[in-house]
Amino acid sequence: MTDKTLFYEAFKQADDGIFITDSDGLIRYANPAFEKITGFSLKEARGKTPRIIKSGYHSLKYYQSMWTKILSGKMHRSRVINRRKNGRIFYADHTVSPIKDKNGRVVYFIGIWKDITKQVKLEKVKDEFISAASHELKTPLTSLKAYSQLLKLQLEKKGDRRTFILSEKINDRLNHLMKLVKALLNTEKLQEGKLQLDKRTFGLLPLLKEVRMELNAVYPKRKINFPKSKISVYADRIRLSEVITNLLSNAVKYSPDNKKIDITAEVVKDEVVISIRDQGPGIPENERAKIFRRFYKIRNAKYDNNSGFGLGLYISAEIVKSHGGRIWVENNKEIGSKFCFTLPG
């Protein structure tokens, strides 16, 4: 079998819809998966542009941005909503890559559509359930929290030490549940684009000290080192506190006792770069690109003690992005991880 035959067989057998257009965007070739996904045969699609499946959901600005990118020789990737020949909507992860001739001129484009309609529908059902459940849980949990605190005070007055300790454990579990519900509600706001920011200028060091004080109550043996320089940031203080709490709590949770955690902050060009370095197990290389996804949890025995929903890093990333910043993770050369994020200066 020649290389040409092998590539053609791969083209035909691929599960994703693949099509090739000329430099004007006219379809020249398409595989059977393209025909199955769109409902258009190659005979019907050939000589036409991919606009035959245009749904009307995407703005002119979206298409202008895509064409600017691919005509400059770069790959475009996005999630799109298209319309099949029968009029039904389908969702796809969409990639368009330019092909250049020996002179560097773009002569063809290769488009790939991965049909994710079922996945998107399942996500919507899950989102609706989570939204309803979290709203229903919020009120009774608030009441239970109030009752547990009242019970705690009464037991303390009576001097019933054993039952008082049990009430503290109940209180801790309720706090944990309330944090989970809060995370779910924040996720809902982020999904709907309703997260509002109250940006102000404030000192970073006092905020870091507040977060450390809260974490020290749970993890008293962890040593957290702060940056020496006094840096101010322009951000939503409450939301930034949430980001730092999420990152720092992960660092202390997965670091061994008596191992230090280093927080650094510095101004680099027009950004403030904040990093949190721990001495835990580190993030496997194949997981690093996924950990900021919604509901994603690392599949590793070292992280089995994590009882959350896999929302902390997703929420942190979305908050940072809403401030116009970036977030990423690096593994240390020796041991542990280094989470970094930026805020505009």
mmCIF file of C-alpha atoms in Angstrom:
data_model
loop_
_atom_site.group_PDB
_atom_site.id
_atom_site.type_symbol
_atom_site.label_atom_id
_atom_site.label_comp_id
_atom_site.label_asym_id
_atom_site.label_seq_id
_atom_site.Cartn_x
_atom_site.Cartn_y
_atom_site.Cartn_z
ATOM 1 C CA MET A 1 0.000 0.000 0.000
ATOM 2 C CA THR A 2 1.467 3.356 -1.041
ATOM 3 C CA ASP A 3 1.580 6.358 1.306
ATOM 4 C CA LYS A 4 -1.018 8.088 -0.888
ATOM 5 C CA THR A 5 -3.401 5.116 -0.596
ATOM 6 C CA LEU A 6 -2.799 4.893 3.146
ATOM 7 C CA PHE A 7 -3.636 8.577 3.710
ATOM 8 C CA TYR A 8 -6.745 8.275 1.523
ATOM 9 C CA GLU A 9 -7.969 5.270 3.555
ATOM 10 C CA ALA A 10 -7.395 7.195 6.800
ATOM 11 C CA PHE A 11 -9.337 10.137 5.274
ATOM 12 C CA LYS A 12 -12.265 7.838 4.401
ATOM 13 C CA GLN A 13 -12.314 5.897 7.685
ATOM 14 C CA ALA A 14 -12.032 8.879 10.070
ATOM 15 C CA ASP A 15 -14.944 9.366 12.487
ATOM 16 C CA ASP A 16 -14.624 13.157 12.294
ATOM 17 C CA GLY A 17 -15.961 15.067 9.319
ATOM 18 C CA ILE A 18 -13.066 16.237 7.128
ATOM 19 C CA PHE A 19 -13.324 18.562 4.147
ATOM 20 C CA ILE A 20 -10.810 20.342 1.940
ATOM 21 C CA THR A 21 -11.471 23.697 0.269
ATOM 22 C CA ASP A 22 -9.518 25.805 -2.178
ATOM 23 C CA SER A 23 -8.172 29.239 -1.227
ATOM 24 C CA ASP A 24 -11.602 30.789 -1.940
ATOM 25 C CA GLY A 25 -13.282 28.446 0.517
ATOM 26 C CA LEU A 26 -15.010 26.254 -2.097
ATOM 27 C CA ILE A 27 -15.287 22.611 -1.031
ATOM 28 C CA ARG A 28 -13.200 20.241 -3.187
ATOM 29 C CA TYR A 29 -13.220 17.025 -1.157
ATOM 30 C CA ALA A 30 -15.098 15.623 1.852
ATOM 31 C CA ASN A 31 -15.050 12.266 3.608
ATOM 32 C CA PRO A 32 -18.032 9.979 4.412
ATOM 33 C CA ALA A 33 -18.139 11.265 8.022
ATOM 34 C CA PHE A 34 -18.680 14.804 6.667
ATOM 35 C CA GLU A 35 -21.645 13.493 4.650
ATOM 36 C CA LYS A 36 -23.042 11.682 7.697
ATOM 37 C CA ILE A 37 -22.676 14.673 10.046
ATOM 38 C CA THR A 38 -24.019 17.355 7.669
ATOM 39 C CA GLY A 39 -26.466 15.338 5.583
ATOM 40 C CA PHE A 40 -24.910 16.749 2.394
ATOM 41 C CA SER A 41 -23.288 14.368 -0.073
ATOM 42 C CA LEU A 42 -19.937 15.288 -1.605
ATOM 43 C CA LYS A 43 -21.731 15.808 -4.917
ATOM 44 C CA GLU A 44 -24.057 18.367 -3.268
ATOM 45 C CA ALA A 45 -21.290 20.092 -1.290
ATOM 46 C CA ARG A 46 -18.582 20.265 -3.951
ATOM 47 C CA GLY A 47 -18.112 23.762 -5.356
ATOM 48 C CA LYS A 48 -20.000 25.345 -2.466
ATOM 49 C CA THR A 49 -18.650 26.983 0.688
ATOM 50 C CA PRO A 50 -19.191 25.601 4.221
ATOM 51 C CA ARG A 51 -21.904 28.275 4.517
ATOM 52 C CA ILE A 52 -24.335 25.564 3.340
ATOM 53 C CA ILE A 53 -24.475 24.458 6.995
ATOM 54 C CA LYS A 54 -24.459 27.931 8.503
ATOM 55 C CA SER A 55 -26.844 28.114 11.459
ATOM 56 C CA GLY A 56 -27.056 31.865 12.020
ATOM 57 C CA TYR A 57 -25.801 31.540 15.609
ATOM 58 C CA HIS A 58 -22.387 33.065 14.926
ATOM 59 C CA SER A 59 -21.747 36.746 14.301
ATOM 60 C CA LEU A 60 -20.028 38.348 11.318
ATOM 61 C CA LYS A 61 -17.213 39.296 13.706
ATOM 62 C CA TYR A 62 -16.617 35.583 14.461
ATOM 63 C CA TYR A 63 -16.180 34.731 10.779
ATOM 64 C CA GLN A 64 -14.008 37.779 10.134
ATOM 65 C CA SER A 65 -11.742 36.757 13.004
ATOM 66 C CA MET A 66 -11.522 33.186 11.673
ATOM 67 C CA TRP A 67 -10.636 34.296 8.120
ATOM 68 C CA THR A 68 -8.047 36.781 9.369
ATOM 69 C CA LYS A 69 -6.374 33.991 11.330
ATOM 70 C CA ILE A 70 -6.337 31.267 8.659
ATOM 71 C CA LEU A 71 -5.345 33.614 5.824
ATOM 72 C CA SER A 72 -2.332 34.615 7.915
ATOM 73 C CA GLY A 73 -1.319 30.941 7.972
ATOM 74 C CA LYS A 74 -2.490 30.109 11.503
ATOM 75 C CA MET A 75 -4.824 27.345 12.644
ATOM 76 C CA HIS A 76 -8.304 28.271 13.908
ATOM 77 C CA ARG A 77 -10.049 26.215 16.585
ATOM 78 C CA SER A 78 -13.478 26.791 18.133
ATOM 79 C CA ARG A 79 -16.776 25.204 19.162
ATOM 80 C CA VAL A 80 -19.449 25.906 16.557
ATOM 81 C CA ILE A 81 -23.187 25.522 16.130
ATOM 82 C CA ASN A 82 -24.121 24.399 12.607
ATOM 83 C CA ARG A 83 -27.255 23.240 10.803
ATOM 84 C CA ARG A 84 -27.645 19.903 9.047
ATOM 85 C CA LYS A 85 -29.323 19.537 5.648
ATOM 86 C CA ASN A 86 -32.552 18.492 7.423
ATOM 87 C CA GLY A 87 -32.534 21.764 9.388
ATOM 88 C CA ARG A 88 -31.479 20.283 12.715
ATOM 89 C CA ILE A 89 -28.784 21.968 14.761
ATOM 90 C CA PHE A 90 -25.540 20.180 15.608
ATOM 91 C CA TYR A 91 -22.578 21.180 17.772
ATOM 92 C CA ALA A 92 -18.997 20.555 16.709
ATOM 93 C CA ASP A 93 -15.433 21.130 17.786
ATOM 94 C CA HIS A 94 -14.159 22.848 14.659
ATOM 95 C CA THR A 95 -10.587 23.142 13.366
ATOM 96 C CA VAL A 96 -9.428 24.852 10.166
ATOM 97 C CA SER A 97 -5.797 24.623 9.057
ATOM 98 C CA PRO A 98 -4.246 26.363 6.026
ATOM 99 C CA ILE A 99 -2.045 24.505 3.516
ATOM 100 C CA LYS A 100 0.675 26.519 1.809
ATOM 101 C CA ASP A 101 2.562 25.987 -1.434
ATOM 102 C CA LYS A 102 6.360 26.111 -1.690
ATOM 103 C CA ASN A 103 6.200 29.905 -1.960
ATOM 104 C CA GLY A 104 4.337 30.214 1.349
ATOM 105 C CA ARG A 105 1.016 31.123 -0.280
ATOM 106 C CA VAL A 106 -2.177 29.605 1.229
ATOM 107 C CA VAL A 107 -3.712 27.368 -1.466
ATOM 108 C CA TYR A 108 -6.015 25.022 0.475
ATOM 109 C CA PHE A 109 -7.785 24.733 3.811
ATOM 110 C CA ILE A 110 -8.483 21.525 5.732
ATOM 111 C CA GLY A 111 -11.513 21.640 8.008
ATOM 112 C CA ILE A 112 -12.341 19.038 10.680
ATOM 113 C CA TRP A 113 -15.654 18.774 12.537
ATOM 114 C CA LYS A 114 -16.018 16.558 15.582
ATOM 115 C CA ASP A 115 -19.736 16.111 16.279
ATOM 116 C CA ILE A 116 -20.280 16.760 20.017
ATOM 117 C CA THR A 117 -24.068 17.227 19.929
ATOM 118 C CA LYS A 118 -24.771 14.389 22.391
ATOM 119 C CA GLN A 119 -22.077 15.648 24.755
ATOM 120 C CA VAL A 120 -23.465 19.207 24.702
ATOM 121 C CA LYS A 121 -27.004 17.972 25.369
ATOM 122 C CA LEU A 122 -25.778 15.908 28.336
ATOM 123 C CA GLU A 123 -23.877 18.947 29.660
ATOM 124 C CA LYS A 124 -27.060 21.042 29.458
ATOM 125 C CA VAL A 125 -29.066 18.435 31.373
ATOM 126 C CA LYS A 126 -26.305 18.232 33.995
ATOM 127 C CA ASP A 127 -26.115 22.039 34.256
ATOM 128 C CA GLU A 128 -29.885 22.311 34.737
ATOM 129 C CA PHE A 129 -29.809 19.642 37.459
ATOM 130 C CA ILE A 130 -26.843 21.234 39.237
ATOM 131 C CA SER A 131 -28.466 24.661 39.093
ATOM 132 C CA ALA A 132 -31.735 23.376 40.553
ATOM 133 C CA ALA A 133 -30.027 21.232 43.198
ATOM 134 C CA SER A 134 -27.640 23.951 44.367
ATOM 135 C CA HIS A 135 -30.423 26.529 44.703
ATOM 136 C CA GLU A 136 -32.586 24.034 46.608
ATOM 137 C CA LEU A 137 -29.711 23.145 48.950
ATOM 138 C CA LYS A 138 -28.624 26.690 49.744
ATOM 139 C CA THR A 139 -31.521 27.684 52.059
ATOM 140 C CA PRO A 140 -31.704 24.520 54.224
ATOM 141 C CA LEU A 141 -27.906 24.453 54.576
ATOM 142 C CA THR A 142 -27.898 28.061 55.786
ATOM 143 C CA SER A 143 -30.527 27.147 58.399
ATOM 144 C CA LEU A 144 -28.623 24.026 59.479
ATOM 145 C CA LYS A 145 -25.455 26.093 59.817
ATOM 146 C CA ALA A 146 -27.250 28.564 62.108
ATOM 147 C CA TYR A 147 -28.705 25.734 64.235
ATOM 148 C CA SER A 148 -25.314 23.983 64.502
ATOM 149 C CA GLN A 149 -23.639 27.180 65.709
ATOM 150 C CA LEU A 150 -26.400 27.704 68.282
ATOM 151 C CA LEU A 151 -26.003 24.107 69.478
ATOM 152 C CA LYS A 152 -22.242 24.598 69.717
ATOM 153 C CA LEU A 153 -22.687 27.675 71.937
ATOM 154 C CA GLN A 154 -25.131 25.862 74.229
ATOM 155 C CA LEU A 155 -22.815 22.851 74.621
ATOM 156 C CA GLU A 156 -19.870 25.139 75.375
ATOM 157 C CA LYS A 157 -21.859 26.843 78.135
ATOM 158 C CA LYS A 158 -22.816 23.465 79.651
ATOM 159 C CA GLY A 159 -19.203 22.277 79.569
ATOM 160 C CA ASP A 160 -20.104 19.097 77.646
ATOM 161 C CA ARG A 161 -16.693 18.773 76.001
ATOM 162 C CA ARG A 162 -17.248 15.447 74.201
ATOM 163 C CA THR A 163 -20.510 16.493 72.543
ATOM 164 C CA PHE A 164 -19.058 19.941 71.840
ATOM 165 C CA ILE A 165 -16.261 18.323 69.770
ATOM 166 C CA LEU A 166 -18.866 16.308 67.837
ATOM 167 C CA SER A 167 -20.818 19.514 67.150
ATOM 168 C CA GLU A 168 -17.620 21.105 65.807
ATOM 169 C CA LYS A 169 -17.236 18.203 63.369
ATOM 170 C CA ILE A 170 -20.840 18.691 62.233
ATOM 171 C CA ASN A 171 -20.104 22.383 61.767
ATOM 172 C CA ASP A 172 -16.980 21.615 59.719
ATOM 173 C CA ARG A 173 -18.926 19.243 57.431
ATOM 174 C CA LEU A 174 -21.634 21.863 56.961
ATOM 175 C CA ASN A 175 -18.959 24.418 56.056
ATOM 176 C CA HIS A 176 -17.623 21.967 53.480
ATOM 177 C CA LEU A 177 -21.083 21.428 51.991
ATOM 178 C CA MET A 178 -21.721 25.170 51.860
ATOM 179 C CA LYS A 179 -18.422 25.683 50.005
ATOM 180 C CA LEU A 180 -19.457 23.034 47.459
ATOM 181 C CA VAL A 181 -22.840 24.692 46.940
ATOM 182 C CA LYS A 182 -21.147 28.095 46.611
ATOM 183 C CA ALA A 183 -18.807 26.634 43.976
ATOM 184 C CA LEU A 184 -21.780 25.259 42.036
ATOM 185 C CA LEU A 185 -23.579 28.613 42.174
ATOM 186 C CA ASN A 186 -20.422 30.417 41.034
ATOM 187 C CA THR A 187 -20.122 27.967 38.146
ATOM 188 C CA GLU A 188 -23.675 28.794 37.115
ATOM 189 C CA LYS A 189 -22.876 32.523 37.118
ATOM 190 C CA LEU A 190 -19.711 31.959 35.093
ATOM 191 C CA GLN A 191 -21.575 29.841 32.542
ATOM 192 C CA GLU A 192 -24.206 32.549 32.123
ATOM 193 C CA GLY A 193 -21.667 35.384 32.107
ATOM 194 C CA LYS A 194 -23.273 36.942 35.193
ATOM 195 C CA LEU A 195 -20.203 37.149 37.424
ATOM 196 C CA GLN A 196 -19.840 40.830 38.293
ATOM 197 C CA LEU A 197 -16.531 42.324 39.369
ATOM 198 C CA ASP A 198 -16.074 45.158 41.856
ATOM 199 C CA LYS A 199 -12.529 46.231 40.973
ATOM 200 C CA ARG A 200 -10.533 48.411 43.340
ATOM 201 C CA THR A 201 -6.860 49.047 44.099
ATOM 202 C CA PHE A 202 -5.600 47.306 47.260
ATOM 203 C CA GLY A 203 -2.464 45.787 48.761
ATOM 204 C CA LEU A 204 -1.839 42.118 47.973
ATOM 205 C CA LEU A 205 0.049 41.243 51.191
ATOM 206 C CA PRO A 206 -2.854 41.870 53.637
ATOM 207 C CA LEU A 207 -5.075 39.644 51.489
ATOM 208 C CA LEU A 208 -2.482 36.849 51.506
ATOM 209 C CA LYS A 209 -2.227 37.077 55.300
ATOM 210 C CA GLU A 210 -6.007 36.763 55.639
ATOM 211 C CA VAL A 211 -6.050 33.625 53.487
ATOM 212 C CA ARG A 212 -3.121 32.139 55.449
ATOM 213 C CA MET A 213 -4.906 32.751 58.758
ATOM 214 C CA GLU A 214 -7.968 30.846 57.510
ATOM 215 C CA LEU A 215 -5.883 27.918 56.237
ATOM 216 C CA ASN A 216 -3.720 27.752 59.367
ATOM 217 C CA ALA A 217 -6.800 26.835 61.369
ATOM 218 C CA VAL A 218 -7.113 23.637 59.297
ATOM 219 C CA TYR A 219 -3.455 23.004 58.392
ATOM 220 C CA PRO A 220 -1.388 24.403 61.304
ATOM 221 C CA LYS A 221 1.818 22.566 60.318
ATOM 222 C CA ARG A 222 2.179 24.144 56.879
ATOM 223 C CA LYS A 223 4.732 26.931 56.494
ATOM 224 C CA ILE A 224 3.653 29.566 53.968
ATOM 225 C CA ASN A 225 6.241 32.123 52.820
ATOM 226 C CA PHE A 226 5.049 35.478 51.520
ATOM 227 C CA PRO A 227 6.593 37.890 49.010
ATOM 228 C CA LYS A 228 8.664 40.640 50.637
ATOM 229 C CA SER A 229 7.713 43.379 48.214
ATOM 230 C CA LYS A 230 4.514 45.335 48.811
ATOM 231 C CA ILE A 231 2.536 45.146 45.584
ATOM 232 C CA SER A 232 -0.883 46.645 44.921
ATOM 233 C CA VAL A 233 -3.345 45.174 42.429
ATOM 234 C CA TYR A 234 -6.477 46.460 40.716
ATOM 235 C CA ALA A 235 -9.016 43.655 41.080
ATOM 236 C CA ASP A 236 -12.152 42.407 42.772
ATOM 237 C CA ARG A 237 -10.827 41.653 46.275
ATOM 238 C CA ILE A 238 -13.441 39.005 47.110
ATOM 239 C CA ARG A 239 -12.955 37.153 43.814
ATOM 240 C CA LEU A 240 -9.171 37.359 44.022
ATOM 241 C CA SER A 241 -9.360 35.978 47.558
ATOM 242 C CA GLU A 242 -11.319 33.053 46.138
ATOM 243 C CA VAL A 243 -8.604 32.374 43.531
ATOM 244 C CA ILE A 244 -5.778 32.505 46.081
ATOM 245 C CA THR A 245 -7.742 30.390 48.584
ATOM 246 C CA ASN A 246 -8.375 27.701 45.929
ATOM 247 C CA LEU A 247 -4.742 27.577 44.803
ATOM 248 C CA LEU A 248 -3.250 27.812 48.281
ATOM 249 C CA SER A 249 -5.628 25.256 49.813
ATOM 250 C CA ASN A 250 -4.630 22.781 47.075
ATOM 251 C CA ALA A 251 -0.967 23.494 47.827
ATOM 252 C CA VAL A 252 -1.314 22.872 51.578
ATOM 253 C CA LYS A 253 -3.622 19.897 51.066
ATOM 254 C CA TYR A 254 -1.162 17.979 48.901
ATOM 255 C CA SER A 255 2.129 19.071 50.502
ATOM 256 C CA PRO A 256 3.722 16.958 53.275
ATOM 257 C CA ASP A 257 3.717 18.311 56.831
ATOM 258 C CA ASN A 258 6.471 20.798 57.663
ATOM 259 C CA LYS A 259 7.215 21.453 53.993
ATOM 260 C CA LYS A 260 7.190 25.083 52.942
ATOM 261 C CA ILE A 261 4.937 26.712 50.361
ATOM 262 C CA ASP A 262 6.302 29.774 48.592
ATOM 263 C CA ILE A 263 4.132 32.611 47.317
ATOM 264 C CA THR A 264 5.803 35.154 45.050
ATOM 265 C CA ALA A 265 4.469 38.308 43.430
ATOM 266 C CA GLU A 266 6.300 40.554 41.001
ATOM 267 C CA VAL A 267 5.576 43.155 38.377
ATOM 268 C CA VAL A 268 6.679 41.991 34.926
ATOM 269 C CA LYS A 269 6.229 44.624 32.218
ATOM 270 C CA ASP A 270 2.551 45.582 32.479
ATOM 271 C CA GLU A 271 1.401 42.586 34.556
ATOM 272 C CA VAL A 272 1.468 41.420 38.152
ATOM 273 C CA VAL A 273 2.575 37.765 38.213
ATOM 274 C CA ILE A 274 1.540 35.759 41.283
ATOM 275 C CA SER A 275 2.812 32.223 41.816
ATOM 276 C CA ILE A 276 2.261 29.532 44.451
ATOM 277 C CA ARG A 277 4.912 26.815 44.653
ATOM 278 C CA ASP A 278 4.327 23.640 46.701
ATOM 279 C CA GLN A 279 6.276 20.451 47.427
ATOM 280 C CA GLY A 280 3.480 17.984 46.735
ATOM 281 C CA PRO A 281 3.288 15.145 44.185
ATOM 282 C CA GLY A 282 3.188 17.487 41.176
ATOM 283 C CA ILE A 283 0.772 17.449 38.245
ATOM 284 C CA PRO A 284 1.295 14.668 35.649
ATOM 285 C CA GLU A 285 2.254 16.160 32.286
ATOM 286 C CA ASN A 286 -0.748 14.611 30.505
ATOM 287 C CA GLU A 287 -3.115 16.251 33.038
ATOM 288 C CA ARG A 288 -1.811 19.829 32.966
ATOM 289 C CA ALA A 289 -3.856 20.971 29.981
ATOM 290 C CA LYS A 290 -7.055 19.539 31.512
ATOM 291 C CA ILE A 291 -7.018 20.614 35.163
ATOM 292 C CA PHE A 292 -8.704 23.974 34.517
ATOM 293 C CA ARG A 293 -11.709 22.291 32.879
ATOM 294 C CA ARG A 294 -15.053 22.241 34.622
ATOM 295 C CA PHE A 295 -15.606 19.140 36.821
ATOM 296 C CA TYR A 296 -12.175 17.750 35.924
ATOM 297 C CA LYS A 297 -10.395 15.771 38.649
ATOM 298 C CA ILE A 298 -6.920 14.264 38.376
ATOM 299 C CA ARG A 299 -7.100 10.494 38.012
ATOM 300 C CA ASN A 300 -4.196 9.642 40.256
ATOM 301 C CA ALA A 301 -4.030 7.708 43.539
ATOM 302 C CA LYS A 302 -2.066 10.573 45.103
ATOM 303 C CA TYR A 303 -5.139 12.807 44.730
ATOM 304 C CA ASP A 304 -7.831 10.371 45.928
ATOM 305 C CA ASN A 305 -8.401 12.328 49.150
ATOM 306 C CA ASN A 306 -9.934 15.195 47.177
ATOM 307 C CA SER A 307 -13.682 15.190 47.879
ATOM 308 C CA GLY A 308 -14.590 18.210 45.762
ATOM 309 C CA PHE A 309 -16.414 18.444 42.460
ATOM 310 C CA GLY A 310 -13.409 19.469 40.383
ATOM 311 C CA LEU A 311 -14.569 23.092 40.224
ATOM 312 C CA GLY A 312 -11.950 25.031 42.210
ATOM 313 C CA LEU A 313 -9.382 25.395 39.433
ATOM 314 C CA TYR A 314 -12.060 25.987 36.795
ATOM 315 C CA ILE A 315 -13.591 28.823 38.848
ATOM 316 C CA SER A 316 -10.148 30.263 39.580
ATOM 317 C CA ALA A 317 -9.249 30.233 35.887
ATOM 318 C CA GLU A 318 -12.510 31.910 34.873
ATOM 319 C CA ILE A 319 -12.119 34.624 37.530
ATOM 320 C CA VAL A 320 -8.547 35.321 36.375
ATOM 321 C CA LYS A 321 -9.680 35.446 32.732
ATOM 322 C CA SER A 322 -12.526 37.827 33.628
ATOM 323 C CA HIS A 323 -9.855 40.176 35.027
ATOM 324 C CA GLY A 324 -7.970 39.982 31.734
ATOM 325 C CA GLY A 325 -5.274 37.707 33.162
ATOM 326 C CA ARG A 326 -3.773 34.291 32.409
ATOM 327 C CA ILE A 327 -3.349 31.148 34.529
ATOM 328 C CA TRP A 328 -1.132 28.081 34.108
ATOM 329 C CA VAL A 329 0.750 25.367 35.998
ATOM 330 C CA GLU A 330 4.373 24.264 35.904
ATOM 331 C CA ASN A 331 6.085 21.325 37.569
ATOM 332 C CA ASN A 332 9.155 22.094 39.649
ATOM 333 C CA LYS A 333 12.439 20.505 38.619
ATOM 334 C CA GLU A 334 12.763 18.745 41.972
ATOM 335 C CA ILE A 335 9.252 18.153 43.359
ATOM 336 C CA GLY A 336 5.833 19.759 43.496
ATOM 337 C CA SER A 337 3.898 22.204 41.339
ATOM 338 C CA LYS A 338 3.947 25.906 40.652
ATOM 339 C CA PHE A 339 0.613 27.580 39.852
ATOM 340 C CA CYS A 340 0.921 31.023 38.283
ATOM 341 C CA PHE A 341 -1.561 33.660 37.262
ATOM 342 C CA THR A 342 -1.390 37.244 36.082
ATOM 343 C CA LEU A 343 -3.395 40.401 36.604
ATOM 344 C CA PRO A 344 -3.106 43.493 34.409
ATOM 345 C CA GLY A 345 -0.830 46.071 36.060
#
